[in-house]
C-alpha positions in Angstrom: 0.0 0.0 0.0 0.9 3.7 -0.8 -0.1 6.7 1.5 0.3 10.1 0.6 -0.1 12.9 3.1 0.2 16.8 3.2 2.0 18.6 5.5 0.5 21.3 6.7 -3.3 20.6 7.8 -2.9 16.7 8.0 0.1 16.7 9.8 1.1 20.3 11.1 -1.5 22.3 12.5 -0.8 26.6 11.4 -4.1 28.0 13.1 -1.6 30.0 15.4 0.7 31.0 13.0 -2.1 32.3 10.8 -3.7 33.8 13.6 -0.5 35.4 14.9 -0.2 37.2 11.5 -3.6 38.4 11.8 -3.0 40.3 14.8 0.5 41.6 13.7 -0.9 43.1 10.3 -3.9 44.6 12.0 -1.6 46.6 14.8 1.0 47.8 11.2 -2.4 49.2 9.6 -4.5 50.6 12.1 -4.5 54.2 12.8 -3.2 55.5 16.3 -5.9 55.7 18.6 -8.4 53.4 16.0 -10.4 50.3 18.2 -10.4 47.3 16.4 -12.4 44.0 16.7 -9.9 41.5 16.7 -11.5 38.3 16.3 -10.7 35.6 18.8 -8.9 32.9 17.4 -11.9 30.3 17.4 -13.4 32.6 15.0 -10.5 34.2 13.2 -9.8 30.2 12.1 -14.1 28.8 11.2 -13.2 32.2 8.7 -10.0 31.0 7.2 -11.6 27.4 6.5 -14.4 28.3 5.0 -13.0 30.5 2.9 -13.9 33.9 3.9 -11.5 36.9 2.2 -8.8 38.7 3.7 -10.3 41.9 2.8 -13.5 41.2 4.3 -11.9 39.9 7.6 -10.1 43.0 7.7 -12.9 45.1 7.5 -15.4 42.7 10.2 -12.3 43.9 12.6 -12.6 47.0 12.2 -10.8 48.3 9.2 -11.8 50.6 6.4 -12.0 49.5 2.8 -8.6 50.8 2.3 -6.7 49.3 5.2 -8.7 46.3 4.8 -6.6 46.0 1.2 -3.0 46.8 2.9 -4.0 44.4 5.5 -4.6 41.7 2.6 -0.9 42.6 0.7 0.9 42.3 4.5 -0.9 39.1 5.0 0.3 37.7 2.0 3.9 38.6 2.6 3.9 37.5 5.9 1.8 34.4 6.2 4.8 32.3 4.9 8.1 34.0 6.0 10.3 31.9 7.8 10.5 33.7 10.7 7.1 32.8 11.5 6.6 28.8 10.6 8.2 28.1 14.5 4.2 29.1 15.2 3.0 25.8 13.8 2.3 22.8 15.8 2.1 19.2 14.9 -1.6 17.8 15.2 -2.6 15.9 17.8 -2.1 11.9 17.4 -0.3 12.9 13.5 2.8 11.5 15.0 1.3 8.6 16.4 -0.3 7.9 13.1 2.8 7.9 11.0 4.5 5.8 13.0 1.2 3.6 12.6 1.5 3.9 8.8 5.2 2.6 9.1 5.1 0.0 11.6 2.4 -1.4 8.8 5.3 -1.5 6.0 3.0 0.6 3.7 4.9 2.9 1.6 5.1 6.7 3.0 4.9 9.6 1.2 4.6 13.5 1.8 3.5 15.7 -1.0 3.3 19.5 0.4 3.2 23.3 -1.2 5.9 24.2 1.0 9.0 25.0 -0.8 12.3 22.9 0.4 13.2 25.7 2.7 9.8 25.8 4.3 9.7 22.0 4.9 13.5 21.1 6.2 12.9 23.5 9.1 9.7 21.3 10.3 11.0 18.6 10.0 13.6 19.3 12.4 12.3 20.9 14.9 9.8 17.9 15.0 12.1 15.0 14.4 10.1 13.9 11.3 13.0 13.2 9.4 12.9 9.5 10.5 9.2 9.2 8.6 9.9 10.3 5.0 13.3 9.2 2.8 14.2 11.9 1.2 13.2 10.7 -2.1 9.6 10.5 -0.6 9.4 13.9 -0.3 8.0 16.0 -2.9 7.7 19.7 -2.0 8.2 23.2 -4.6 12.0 24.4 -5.0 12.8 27.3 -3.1 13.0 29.7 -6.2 9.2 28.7 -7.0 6.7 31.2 -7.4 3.0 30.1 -6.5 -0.2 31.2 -8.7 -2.1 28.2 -8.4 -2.0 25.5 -5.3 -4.6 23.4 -7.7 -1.7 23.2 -10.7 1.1 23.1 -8.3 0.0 20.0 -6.9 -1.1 17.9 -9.7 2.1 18.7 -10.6 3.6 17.4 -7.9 1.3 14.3 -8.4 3.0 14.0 -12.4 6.5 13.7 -10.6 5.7 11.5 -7.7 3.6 9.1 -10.1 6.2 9.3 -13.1 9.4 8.0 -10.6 7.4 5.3 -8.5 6.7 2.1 -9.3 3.0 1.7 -10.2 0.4 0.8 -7.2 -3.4 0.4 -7.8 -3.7 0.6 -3.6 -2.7 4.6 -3.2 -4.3 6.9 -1.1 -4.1 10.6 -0.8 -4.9 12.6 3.1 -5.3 16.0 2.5 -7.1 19.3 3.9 -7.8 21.6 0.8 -9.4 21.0 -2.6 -5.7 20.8 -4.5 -5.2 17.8 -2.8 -8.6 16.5 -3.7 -8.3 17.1 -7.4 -4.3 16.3 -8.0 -5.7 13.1 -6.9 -8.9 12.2 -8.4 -7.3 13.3 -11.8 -5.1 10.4 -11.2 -7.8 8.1 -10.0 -6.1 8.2 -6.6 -8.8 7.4 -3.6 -8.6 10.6 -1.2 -9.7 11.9 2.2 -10.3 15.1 3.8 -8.9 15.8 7.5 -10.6 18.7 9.0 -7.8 19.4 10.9 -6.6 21.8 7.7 -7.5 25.0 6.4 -10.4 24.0 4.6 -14.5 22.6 6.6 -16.6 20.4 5.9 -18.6 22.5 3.7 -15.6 23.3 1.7 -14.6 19.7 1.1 -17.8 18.2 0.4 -17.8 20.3 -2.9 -15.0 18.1 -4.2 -16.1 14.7 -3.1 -13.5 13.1 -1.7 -14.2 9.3 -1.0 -14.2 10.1 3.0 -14.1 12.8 5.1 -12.7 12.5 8.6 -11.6 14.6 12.0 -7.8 13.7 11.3 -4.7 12.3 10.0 -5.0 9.3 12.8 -8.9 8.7 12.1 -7.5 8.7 8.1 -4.8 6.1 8.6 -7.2 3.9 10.7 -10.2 3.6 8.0 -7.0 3.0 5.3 -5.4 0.3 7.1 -8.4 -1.4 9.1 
């Protein structure tokens, strides 16, 4: 058997890193003396996964139409600056579960949007070295520059599926709707983990074979 996992979502958690650039791009645009709403993190998050624009979650806490669209620029530049990926957290029981998938001599694969220099940090600090050979790793070169998450990774699918062996038994976790489709294009059975950026709302749209909490509750239903 083949698994294929994301990183972040089904195995790294980035609610506070996300959340942490929220708060540090409202205080750079507000005005001296403006009150904001700054969401609590609960609610700063149910926005993120289902979708909700930056421009409009600038302006629900408290920003005008303008700020609201500097707010959305710093975002973007900062959401995925090096400097802030210590912020992200394993998931709960994700460790547990790949050492599950490897104590069950299936074949272990991580297939992430993070370029090379975004995923060698994590792995580190986390130890999860020890869970993916390094040609089981497919991830963006560092000199990549993203447009579409969708096309970057079914293209990521091309490579893995061009240099491994064929398996009929593969199966893709993710947490967003690029993971759904690089895999049903290459009629590769897939499952949605809540425990991304994405609900259930925005998964369903997609149709992924199953939809579950986590990467743990994912590796259970594949291997039992």
């Amino acid at each position: 058997m083949r698994i294929i996992t994301d990183f972040d979502g089904p195995i790294m958690d980035l609610s506070d890193r996300y959340y942490h650039v929220y708060q540090l791009c409202l205080e750079k645009v507000k005005l001296p003396n403006q009150i904001l709403n700054i969401f609590p993190k609960a609610k700063f998050w149910a926005y993120k996964q289902a979708l909700i624009p930056e421009r409009q979650l600038g302006i629900e806490s408290g920003l005008t139409v303008e700020q609201a669209e500097v707010f959305k620029q710093l975002r973007d530049r900062h959401a995925h600056q090096i400097q802030y990926l210590p912020f992200d957290l394993v998931v709960p029981g994700s460790i547990a579960a790949l050492e599950k998938i490897q104590s069950s001599g299936s074949e272990l694969l991580v297939m992430t949007l993070r370029r090379t220099c975004e995923l060698e940090p994590a792995f580190k600090q986390y130890d999860l070295d020890r869970f993916f050979l390094p040609h089981y790793r497919y991830c963006l070169p560092n000199d990549y520059i993203k447009h579409d998450d969708v096309q970057a990774k079914t293209q990521l699918m091309v490579k893995a599926l061009s240099e491994l062996k064929p398996d009929p038994n593969t199966w893709m976790i993710g947490d967003t709707e690029a993971d759904i489709i690089a895999a049903k294009t290459h009629h590769i059975k897939v499952i949605g983990v809540l425990s991304g950026i994405r609900d259930r709302d925005r998964l369903e749209h997609y149709q992924p074979d199953k939809i579950v909490s986590n990467l743990a509750e994912a590796v259970e239903f594949i291997l039992e």
